[in-house]
mmCIF file of N, CA and C in Angstrom:
data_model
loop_
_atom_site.group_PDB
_atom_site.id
_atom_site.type_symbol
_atom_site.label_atom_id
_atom_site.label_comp_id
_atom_site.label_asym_id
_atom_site.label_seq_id
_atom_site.Cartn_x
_atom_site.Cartn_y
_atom_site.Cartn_z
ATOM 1 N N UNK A 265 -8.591 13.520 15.512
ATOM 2 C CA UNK A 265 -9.149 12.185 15.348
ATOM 3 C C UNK A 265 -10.625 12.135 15.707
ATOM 4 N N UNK A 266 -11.145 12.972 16.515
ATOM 5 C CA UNK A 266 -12.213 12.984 17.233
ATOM 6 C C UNK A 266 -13.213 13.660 15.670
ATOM 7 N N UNK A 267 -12.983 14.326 14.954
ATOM 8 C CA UNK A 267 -13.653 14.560 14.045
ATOM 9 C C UNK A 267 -13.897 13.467 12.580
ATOM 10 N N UNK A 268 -12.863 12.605 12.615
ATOM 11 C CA UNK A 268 -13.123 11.532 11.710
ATOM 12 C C UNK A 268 -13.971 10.454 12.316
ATOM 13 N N UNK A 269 -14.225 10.203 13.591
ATOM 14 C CA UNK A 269 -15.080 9.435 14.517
ATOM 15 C C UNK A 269 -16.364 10.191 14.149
ATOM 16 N N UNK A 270 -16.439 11.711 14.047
ATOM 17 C CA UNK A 270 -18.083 11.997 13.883
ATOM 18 C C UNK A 270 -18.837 11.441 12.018
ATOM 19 N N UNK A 271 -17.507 12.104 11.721
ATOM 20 C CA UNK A 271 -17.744 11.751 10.173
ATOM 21 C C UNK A 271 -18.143 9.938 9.662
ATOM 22 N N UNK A 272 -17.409 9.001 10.776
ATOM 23 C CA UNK A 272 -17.417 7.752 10.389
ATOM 24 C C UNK A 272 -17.765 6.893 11.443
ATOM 25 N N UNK A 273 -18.675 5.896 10.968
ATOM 26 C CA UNK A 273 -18.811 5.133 12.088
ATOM 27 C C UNK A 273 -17.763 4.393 12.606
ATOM 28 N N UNK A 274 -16.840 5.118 13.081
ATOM 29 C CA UNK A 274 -15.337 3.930 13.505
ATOM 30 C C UNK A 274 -15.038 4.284 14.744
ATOM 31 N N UNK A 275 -14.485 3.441 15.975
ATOM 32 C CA UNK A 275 -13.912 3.220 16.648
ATOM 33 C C UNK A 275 -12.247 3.864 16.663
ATOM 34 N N UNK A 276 -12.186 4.726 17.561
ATOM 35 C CA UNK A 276 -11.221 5.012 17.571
ATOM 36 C C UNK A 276 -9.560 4.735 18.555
ATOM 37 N N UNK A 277 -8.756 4.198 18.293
ATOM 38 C CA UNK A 277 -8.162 4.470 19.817
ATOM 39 C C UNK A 277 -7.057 4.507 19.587
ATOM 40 N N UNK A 278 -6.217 5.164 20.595
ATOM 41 C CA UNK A 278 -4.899 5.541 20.455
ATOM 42 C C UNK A 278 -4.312 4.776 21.433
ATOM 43 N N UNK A 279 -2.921 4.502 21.227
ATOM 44 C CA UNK A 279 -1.857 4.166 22.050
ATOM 45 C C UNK A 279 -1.006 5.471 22.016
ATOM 46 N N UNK A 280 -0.038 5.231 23.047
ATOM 47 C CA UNK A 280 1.144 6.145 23.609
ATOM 48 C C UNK A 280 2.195 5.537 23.011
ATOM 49 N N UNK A 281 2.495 4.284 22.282
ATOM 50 C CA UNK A 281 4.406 4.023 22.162
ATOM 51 C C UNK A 281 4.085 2.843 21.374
ATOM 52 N N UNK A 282 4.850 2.112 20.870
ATOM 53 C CA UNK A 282 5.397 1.372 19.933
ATOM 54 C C UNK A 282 4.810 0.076 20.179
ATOM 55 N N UNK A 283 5.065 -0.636 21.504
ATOM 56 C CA UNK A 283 5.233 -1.176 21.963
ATOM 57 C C UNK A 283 3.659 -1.811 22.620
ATOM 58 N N UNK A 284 2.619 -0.701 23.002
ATOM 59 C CA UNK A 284 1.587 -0.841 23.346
ATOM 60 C C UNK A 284 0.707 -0.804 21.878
ATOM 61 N N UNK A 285 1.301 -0.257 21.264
ATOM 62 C CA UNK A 285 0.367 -0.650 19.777
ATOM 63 C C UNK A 285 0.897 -2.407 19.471
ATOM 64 N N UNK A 286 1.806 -2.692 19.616
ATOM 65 C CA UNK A 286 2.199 -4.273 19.754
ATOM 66 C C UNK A 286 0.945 -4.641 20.418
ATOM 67 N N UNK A 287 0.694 -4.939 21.560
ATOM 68 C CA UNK A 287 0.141 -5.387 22.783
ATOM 69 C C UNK A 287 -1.213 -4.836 22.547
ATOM 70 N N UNK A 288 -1.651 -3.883 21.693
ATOM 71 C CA UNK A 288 -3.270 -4.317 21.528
ATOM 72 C C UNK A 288 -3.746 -4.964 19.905
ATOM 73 N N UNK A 289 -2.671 -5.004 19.153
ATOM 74 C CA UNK A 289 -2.763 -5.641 18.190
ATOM 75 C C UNK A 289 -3.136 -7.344 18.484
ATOM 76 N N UNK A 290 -2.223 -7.822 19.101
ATOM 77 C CA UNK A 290 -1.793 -9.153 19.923
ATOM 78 C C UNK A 290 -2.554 -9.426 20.535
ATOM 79 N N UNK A 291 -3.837 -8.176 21.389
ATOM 80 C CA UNK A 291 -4.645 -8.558 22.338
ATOM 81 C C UNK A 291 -4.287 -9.554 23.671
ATOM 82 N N UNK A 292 -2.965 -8.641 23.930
ATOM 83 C CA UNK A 292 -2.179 -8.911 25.447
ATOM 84 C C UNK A 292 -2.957 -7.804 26.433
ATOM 85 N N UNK A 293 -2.918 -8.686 27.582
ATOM 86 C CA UNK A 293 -3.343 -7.839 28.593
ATOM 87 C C UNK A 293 -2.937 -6.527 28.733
ATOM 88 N N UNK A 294 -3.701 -5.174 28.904
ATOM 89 C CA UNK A 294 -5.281 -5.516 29.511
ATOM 90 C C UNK A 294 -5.750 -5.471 27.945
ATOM 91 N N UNK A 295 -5.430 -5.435 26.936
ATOM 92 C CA UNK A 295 -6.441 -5.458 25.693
ATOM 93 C C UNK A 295 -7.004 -6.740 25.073
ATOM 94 N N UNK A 296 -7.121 -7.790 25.637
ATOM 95 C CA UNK A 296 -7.666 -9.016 25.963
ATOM 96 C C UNK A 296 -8.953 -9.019 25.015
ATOM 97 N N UNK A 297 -9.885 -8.277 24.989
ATOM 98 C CA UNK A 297 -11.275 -8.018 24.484
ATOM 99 C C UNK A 297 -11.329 -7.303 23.457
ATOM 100 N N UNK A 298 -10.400 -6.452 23.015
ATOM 101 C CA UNK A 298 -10.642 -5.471 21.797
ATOM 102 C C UNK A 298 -10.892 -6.201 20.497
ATOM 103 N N UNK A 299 -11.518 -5.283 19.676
ATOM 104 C CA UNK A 299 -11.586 -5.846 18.476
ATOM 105 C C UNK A 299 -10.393 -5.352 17.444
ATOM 106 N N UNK A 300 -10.077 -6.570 16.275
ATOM 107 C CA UNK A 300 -8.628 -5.878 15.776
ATOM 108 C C UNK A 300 -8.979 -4.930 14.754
ATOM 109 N N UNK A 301 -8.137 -4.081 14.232
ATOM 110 C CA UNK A 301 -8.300 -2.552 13.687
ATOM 111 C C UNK A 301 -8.463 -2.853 12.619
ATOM 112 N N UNK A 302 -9.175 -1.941 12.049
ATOM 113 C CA UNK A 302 -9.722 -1.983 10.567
ATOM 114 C C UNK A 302 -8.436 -1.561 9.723
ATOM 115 N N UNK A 303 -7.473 -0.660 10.598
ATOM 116 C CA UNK A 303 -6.029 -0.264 9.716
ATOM 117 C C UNK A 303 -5.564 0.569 10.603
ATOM 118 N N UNK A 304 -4.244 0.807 10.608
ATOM 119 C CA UNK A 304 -3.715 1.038 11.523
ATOM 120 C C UNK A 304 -2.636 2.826 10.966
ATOM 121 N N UNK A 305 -2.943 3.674 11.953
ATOM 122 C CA UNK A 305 -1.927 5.010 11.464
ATOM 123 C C UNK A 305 -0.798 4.710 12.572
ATOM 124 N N UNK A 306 0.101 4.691 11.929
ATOM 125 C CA UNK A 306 1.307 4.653 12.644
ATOM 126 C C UNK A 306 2.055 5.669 12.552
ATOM 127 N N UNK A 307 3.167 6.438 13.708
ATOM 128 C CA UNK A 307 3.879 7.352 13.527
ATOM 129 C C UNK A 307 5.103 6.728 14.000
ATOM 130 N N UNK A 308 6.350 7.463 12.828
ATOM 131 C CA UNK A 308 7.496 7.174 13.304
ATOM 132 C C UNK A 308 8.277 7.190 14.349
ATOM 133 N N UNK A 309 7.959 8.326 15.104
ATOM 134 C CA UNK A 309 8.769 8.398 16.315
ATOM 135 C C UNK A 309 8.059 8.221 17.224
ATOM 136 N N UNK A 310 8.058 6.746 17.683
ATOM 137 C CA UNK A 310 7.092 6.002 18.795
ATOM 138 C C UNK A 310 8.229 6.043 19.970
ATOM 139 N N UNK A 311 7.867 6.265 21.151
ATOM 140 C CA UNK A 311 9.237 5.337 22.501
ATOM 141 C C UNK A 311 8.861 4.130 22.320
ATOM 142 N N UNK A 312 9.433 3.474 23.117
ATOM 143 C CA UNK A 312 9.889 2.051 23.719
ATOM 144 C C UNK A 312 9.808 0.961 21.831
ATOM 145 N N UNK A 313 9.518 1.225 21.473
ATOM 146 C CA UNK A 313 9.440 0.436 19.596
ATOM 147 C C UNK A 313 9.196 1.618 18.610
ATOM 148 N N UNK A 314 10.212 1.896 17.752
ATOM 149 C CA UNK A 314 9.525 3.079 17.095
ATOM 150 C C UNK A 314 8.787 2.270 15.633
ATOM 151 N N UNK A 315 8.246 3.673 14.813
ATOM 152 C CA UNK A 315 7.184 3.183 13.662
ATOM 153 C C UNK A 315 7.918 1.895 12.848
ATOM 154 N N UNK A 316 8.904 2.484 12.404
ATOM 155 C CA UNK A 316 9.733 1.360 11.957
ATOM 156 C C UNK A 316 9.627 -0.378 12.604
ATOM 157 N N UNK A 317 9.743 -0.174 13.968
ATOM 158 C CA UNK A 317 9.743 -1.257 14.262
ATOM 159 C C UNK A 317 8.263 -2.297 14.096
ATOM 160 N N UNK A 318 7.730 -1.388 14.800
ATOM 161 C CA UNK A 318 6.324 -1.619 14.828
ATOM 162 C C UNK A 318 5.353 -2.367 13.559
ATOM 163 N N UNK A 319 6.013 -1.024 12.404
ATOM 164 C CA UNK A 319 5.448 -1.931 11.032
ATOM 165 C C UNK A 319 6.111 -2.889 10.621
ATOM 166 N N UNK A 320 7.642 -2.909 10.866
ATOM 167 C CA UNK A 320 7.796 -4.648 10.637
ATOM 168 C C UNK A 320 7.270 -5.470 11.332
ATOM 169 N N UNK A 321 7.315 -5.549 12.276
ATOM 170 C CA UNK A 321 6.476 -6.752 13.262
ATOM 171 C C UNK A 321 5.622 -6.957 12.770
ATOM 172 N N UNK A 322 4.085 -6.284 11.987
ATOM 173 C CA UNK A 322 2.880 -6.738 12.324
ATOM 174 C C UNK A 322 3.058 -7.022 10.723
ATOM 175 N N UNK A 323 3.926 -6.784 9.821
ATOM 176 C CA UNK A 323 4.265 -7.009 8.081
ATOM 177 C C UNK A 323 4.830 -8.706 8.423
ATOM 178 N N UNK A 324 5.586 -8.801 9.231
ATOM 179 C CA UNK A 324 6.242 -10.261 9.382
ATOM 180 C C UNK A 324 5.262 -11.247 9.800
ATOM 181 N N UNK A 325 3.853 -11.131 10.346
ATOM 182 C CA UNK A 325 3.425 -11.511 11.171
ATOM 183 C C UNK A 325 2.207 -11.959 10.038
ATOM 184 N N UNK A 326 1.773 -13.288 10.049
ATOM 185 C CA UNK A 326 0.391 -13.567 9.047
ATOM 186 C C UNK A 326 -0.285 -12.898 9.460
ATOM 187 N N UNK A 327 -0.639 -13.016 11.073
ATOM 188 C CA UNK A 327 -2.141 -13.204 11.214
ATOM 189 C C UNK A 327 -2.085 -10.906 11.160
ATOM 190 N N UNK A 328 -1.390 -10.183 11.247
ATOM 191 C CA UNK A 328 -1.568 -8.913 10.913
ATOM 192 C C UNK A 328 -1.319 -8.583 9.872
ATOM 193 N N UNK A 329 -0.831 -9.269 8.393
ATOM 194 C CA UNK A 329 -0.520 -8.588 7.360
ATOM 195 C C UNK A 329 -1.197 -8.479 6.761
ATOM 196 N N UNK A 330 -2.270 -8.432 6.649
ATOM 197 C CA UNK A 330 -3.185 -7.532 5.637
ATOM 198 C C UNK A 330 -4.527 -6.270 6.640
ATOM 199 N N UNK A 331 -3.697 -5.991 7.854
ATOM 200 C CA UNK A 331 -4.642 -4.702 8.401
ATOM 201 C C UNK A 331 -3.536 -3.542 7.697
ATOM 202 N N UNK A 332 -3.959 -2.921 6.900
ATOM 203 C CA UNK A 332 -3.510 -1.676 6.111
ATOM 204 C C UNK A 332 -2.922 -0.971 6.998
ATOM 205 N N UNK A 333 -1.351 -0.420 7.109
ATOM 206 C CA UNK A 333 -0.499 0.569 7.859
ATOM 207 C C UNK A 333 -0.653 1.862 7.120
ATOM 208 N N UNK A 334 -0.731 2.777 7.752
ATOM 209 C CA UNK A 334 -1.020 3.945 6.949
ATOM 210 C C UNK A 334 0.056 5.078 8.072
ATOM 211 N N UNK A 335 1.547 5.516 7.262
ATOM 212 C CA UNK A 335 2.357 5.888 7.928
ATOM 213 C C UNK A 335 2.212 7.304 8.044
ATOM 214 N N UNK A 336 1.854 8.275 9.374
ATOM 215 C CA UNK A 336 1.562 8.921 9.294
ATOM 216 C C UNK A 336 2.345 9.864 10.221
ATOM 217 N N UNK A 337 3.430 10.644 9.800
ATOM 218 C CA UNK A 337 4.278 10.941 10.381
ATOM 219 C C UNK A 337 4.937 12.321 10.015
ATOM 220 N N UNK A 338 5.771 13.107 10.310
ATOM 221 C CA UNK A 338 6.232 14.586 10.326
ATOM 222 C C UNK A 338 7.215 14.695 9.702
ATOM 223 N N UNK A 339 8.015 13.249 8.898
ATOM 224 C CA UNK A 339 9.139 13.754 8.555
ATOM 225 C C UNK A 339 9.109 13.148 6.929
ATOM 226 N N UNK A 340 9.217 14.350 6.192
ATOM 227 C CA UNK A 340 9.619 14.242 4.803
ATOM 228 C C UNK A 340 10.691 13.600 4.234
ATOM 229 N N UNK A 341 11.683 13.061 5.072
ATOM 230 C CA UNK A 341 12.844 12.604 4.843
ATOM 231 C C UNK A 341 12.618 10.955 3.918
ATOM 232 N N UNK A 342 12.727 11.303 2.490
ATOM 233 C CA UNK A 342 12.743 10.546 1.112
ATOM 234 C C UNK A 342 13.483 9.163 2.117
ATOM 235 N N UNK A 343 14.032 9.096 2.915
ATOM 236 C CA UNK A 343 14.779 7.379 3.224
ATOM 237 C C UNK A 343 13.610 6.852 4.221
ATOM 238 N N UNK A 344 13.225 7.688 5.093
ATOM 239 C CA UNK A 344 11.961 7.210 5.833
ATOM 240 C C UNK A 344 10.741 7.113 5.140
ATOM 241 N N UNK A 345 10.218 7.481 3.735
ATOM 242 C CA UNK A 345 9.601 6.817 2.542
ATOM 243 C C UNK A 345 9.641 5.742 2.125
ATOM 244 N N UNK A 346 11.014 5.601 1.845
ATOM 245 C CA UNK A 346 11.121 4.593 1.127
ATOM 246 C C UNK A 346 11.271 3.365 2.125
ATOM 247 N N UNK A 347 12.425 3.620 3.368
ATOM 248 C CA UNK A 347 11.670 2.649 4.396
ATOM 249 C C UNK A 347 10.499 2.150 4.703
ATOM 250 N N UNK A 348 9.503 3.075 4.807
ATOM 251 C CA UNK A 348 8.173 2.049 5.412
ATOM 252 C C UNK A 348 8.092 1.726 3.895
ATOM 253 N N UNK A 349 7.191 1.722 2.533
ATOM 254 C CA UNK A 349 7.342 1.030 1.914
ATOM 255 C C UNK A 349 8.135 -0.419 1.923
ATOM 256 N N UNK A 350 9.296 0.077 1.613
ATOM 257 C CA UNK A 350 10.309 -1.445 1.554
ATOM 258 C C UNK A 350 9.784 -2.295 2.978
ATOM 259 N N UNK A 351 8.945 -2.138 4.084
ATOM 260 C CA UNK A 351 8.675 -3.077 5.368
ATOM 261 C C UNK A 351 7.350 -2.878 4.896
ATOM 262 N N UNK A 352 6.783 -2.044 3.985
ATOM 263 C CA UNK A 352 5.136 -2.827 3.681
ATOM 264 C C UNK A 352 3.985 -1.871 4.186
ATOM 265 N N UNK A 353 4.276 -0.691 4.527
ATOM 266 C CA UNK A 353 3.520 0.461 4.414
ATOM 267 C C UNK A 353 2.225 0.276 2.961
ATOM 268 N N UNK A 354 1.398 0.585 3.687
ATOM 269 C CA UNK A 354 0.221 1.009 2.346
ATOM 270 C C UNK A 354 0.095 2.143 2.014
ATOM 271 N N UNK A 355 0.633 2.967 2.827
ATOM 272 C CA UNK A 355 0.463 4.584 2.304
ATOM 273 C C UNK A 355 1.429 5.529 3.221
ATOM 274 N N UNK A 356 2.067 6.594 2.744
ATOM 275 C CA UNK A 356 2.680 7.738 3.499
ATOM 276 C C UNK A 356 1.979 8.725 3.613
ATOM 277 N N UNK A 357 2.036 9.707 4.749
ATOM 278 C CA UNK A 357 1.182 11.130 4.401
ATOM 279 C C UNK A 357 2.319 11.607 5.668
ATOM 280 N N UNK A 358 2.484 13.047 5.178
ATOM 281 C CA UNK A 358 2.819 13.822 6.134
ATOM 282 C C UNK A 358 2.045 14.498 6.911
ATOM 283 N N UNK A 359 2.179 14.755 8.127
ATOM 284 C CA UNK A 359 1.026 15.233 8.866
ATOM 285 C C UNK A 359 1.167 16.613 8.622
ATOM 286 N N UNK A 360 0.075 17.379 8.633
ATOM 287 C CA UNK A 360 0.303 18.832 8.265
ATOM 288 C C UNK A 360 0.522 19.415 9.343
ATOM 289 N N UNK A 361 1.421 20.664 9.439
ATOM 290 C CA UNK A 361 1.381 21.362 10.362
ATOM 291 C C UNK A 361 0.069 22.112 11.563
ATOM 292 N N UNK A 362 -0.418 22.611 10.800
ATOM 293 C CA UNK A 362 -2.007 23.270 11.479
ATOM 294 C C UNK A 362 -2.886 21.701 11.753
ATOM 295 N N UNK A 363 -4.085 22.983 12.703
ATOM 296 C CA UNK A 363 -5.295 21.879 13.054
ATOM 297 C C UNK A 363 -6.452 21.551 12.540
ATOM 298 N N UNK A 364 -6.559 22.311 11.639
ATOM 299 C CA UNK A 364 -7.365 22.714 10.381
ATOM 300 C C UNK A 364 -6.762 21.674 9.035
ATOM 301 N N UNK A 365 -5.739 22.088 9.164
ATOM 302 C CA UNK A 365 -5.328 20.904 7.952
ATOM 303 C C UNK A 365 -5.004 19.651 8.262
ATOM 304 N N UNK A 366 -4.893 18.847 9.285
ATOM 305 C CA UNK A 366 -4.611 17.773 10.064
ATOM 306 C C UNK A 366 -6.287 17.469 9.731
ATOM 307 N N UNK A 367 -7.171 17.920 10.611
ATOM 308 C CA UNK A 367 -8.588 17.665 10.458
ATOM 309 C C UNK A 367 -9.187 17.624 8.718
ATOM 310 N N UNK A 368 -9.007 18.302 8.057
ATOM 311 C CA UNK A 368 -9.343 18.596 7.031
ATOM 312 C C UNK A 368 -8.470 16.921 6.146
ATOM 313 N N UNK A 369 -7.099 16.590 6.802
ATOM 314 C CA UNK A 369 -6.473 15.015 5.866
ATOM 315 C C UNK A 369 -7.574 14.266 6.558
ATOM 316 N N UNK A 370 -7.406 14.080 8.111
ATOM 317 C CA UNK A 370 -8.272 12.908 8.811
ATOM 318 C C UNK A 370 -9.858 12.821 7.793
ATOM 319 N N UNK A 371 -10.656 13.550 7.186
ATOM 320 C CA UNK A 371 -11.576 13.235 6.583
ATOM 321 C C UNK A 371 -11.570 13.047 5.295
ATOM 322 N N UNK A 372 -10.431 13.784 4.433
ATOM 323 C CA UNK A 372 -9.844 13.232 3.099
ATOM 324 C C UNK A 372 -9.608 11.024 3.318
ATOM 325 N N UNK A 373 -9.020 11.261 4.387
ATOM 326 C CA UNK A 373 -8.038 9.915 4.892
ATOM 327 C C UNK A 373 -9.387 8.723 5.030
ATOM 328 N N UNK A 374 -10.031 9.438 5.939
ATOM 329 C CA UNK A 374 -11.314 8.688 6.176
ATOM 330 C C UNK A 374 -12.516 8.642 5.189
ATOM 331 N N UNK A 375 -12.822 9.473 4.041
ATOM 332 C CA UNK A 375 -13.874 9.381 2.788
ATOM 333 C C UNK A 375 -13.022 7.932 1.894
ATOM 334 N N UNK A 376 -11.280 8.114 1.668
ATOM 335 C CA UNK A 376 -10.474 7.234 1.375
ATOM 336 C C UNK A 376 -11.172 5.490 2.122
ATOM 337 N N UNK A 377 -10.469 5.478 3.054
ATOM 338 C CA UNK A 377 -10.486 3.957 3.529
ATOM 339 C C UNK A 377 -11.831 3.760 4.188
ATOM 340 N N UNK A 378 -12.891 4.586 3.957
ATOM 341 C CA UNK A 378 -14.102 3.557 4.724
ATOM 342 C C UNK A 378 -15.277 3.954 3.291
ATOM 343 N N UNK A 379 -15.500 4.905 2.698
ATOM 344 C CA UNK A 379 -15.921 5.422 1.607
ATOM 345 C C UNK A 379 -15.817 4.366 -0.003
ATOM 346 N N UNK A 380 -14.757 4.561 -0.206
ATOM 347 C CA UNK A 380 -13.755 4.745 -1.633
ATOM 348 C C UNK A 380 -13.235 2.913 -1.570
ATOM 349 N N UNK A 381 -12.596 2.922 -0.240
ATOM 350 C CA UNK A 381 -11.750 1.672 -0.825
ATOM 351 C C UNK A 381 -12.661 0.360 0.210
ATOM 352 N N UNK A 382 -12.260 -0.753 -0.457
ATOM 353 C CA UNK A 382 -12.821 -2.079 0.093
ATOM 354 C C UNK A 382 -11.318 -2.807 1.104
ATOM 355 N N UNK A 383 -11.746 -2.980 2.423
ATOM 356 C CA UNK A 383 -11.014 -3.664 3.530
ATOM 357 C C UNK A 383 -11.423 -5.683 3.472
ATOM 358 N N UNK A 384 -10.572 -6.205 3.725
ATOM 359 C CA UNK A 384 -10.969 -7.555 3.892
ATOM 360 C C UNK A 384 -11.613 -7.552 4.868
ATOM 361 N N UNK A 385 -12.670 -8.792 5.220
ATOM 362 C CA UNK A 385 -13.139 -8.667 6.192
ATOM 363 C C UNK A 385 -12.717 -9.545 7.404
ATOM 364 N N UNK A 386 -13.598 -9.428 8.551
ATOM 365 C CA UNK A 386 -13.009 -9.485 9.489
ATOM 366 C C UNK A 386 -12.683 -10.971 10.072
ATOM 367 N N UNK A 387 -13.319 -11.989 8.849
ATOM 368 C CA UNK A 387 -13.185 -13.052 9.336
ATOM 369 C C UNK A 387 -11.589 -13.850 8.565
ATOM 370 N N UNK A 388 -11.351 -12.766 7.790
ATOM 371 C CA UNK A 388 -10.255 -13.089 7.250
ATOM 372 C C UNK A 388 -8.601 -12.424 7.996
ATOM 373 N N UNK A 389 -8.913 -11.606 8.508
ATOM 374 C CA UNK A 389 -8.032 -10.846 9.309
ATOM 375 C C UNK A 389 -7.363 -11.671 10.612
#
């Protein structure tokens, strides 16, 4: 991730679990001050809320449904495809094995959504 931050002027930040990606979306304490995400990579196997859950919540939710989910996760399994889709995924990618090819999507991923494609802006979000 740290190499799509050099490539792009973006802000980066990670959560640990399901649940805390809830809670800085929401801007619940302590994320009170953050600004909300330009789009969001989610992985399926989150603790305490997994991806699944996670992208329904913020798909059900007005004021998050249009920050782009971009499901980014290890498992090829065609029903976990078609799941996030059917809850409103904007995109699947499998994460590649190596660190070289992980780095090498993150700047494919990132020429994509800050390059190539147009985001609503932020007063609409």
């Amino acid at each position: 991730l740290d190499k799509l931050g050099e490539r792009f002027p973006v802000t980066i930040h990670v959560v640990t679990d399901g649940q805390e990606a809830i809670d800085y979306v929401e801007k619940s304490p302590p994320y009170v001050n953050v600004n909300t995400p330009d789009f969001i990579l989610l992985d399926i196997k989150l603790p305490k809320r997994n991806g699944f859950e996670v992208l329904e919540f913020f798909k059900s939710d007005a004021r998050f449904k249009t920050i782009p989910i971009i499901m980014l996760t290890s498992s090829d399994d065609e029903s976990d495809i078609t799941r996030s889709y059917e809850l409103g995924s904007n995109s699947y990618i499998s994460k590649p094995t190596g660190t070289d090819e992980l780095a090498a999507m993150l700047e494919s991923l990132g020429m994509y959504w800050f390059a190539t494609n147009r985001l609503p802006s932020k007063s609409t979000v």
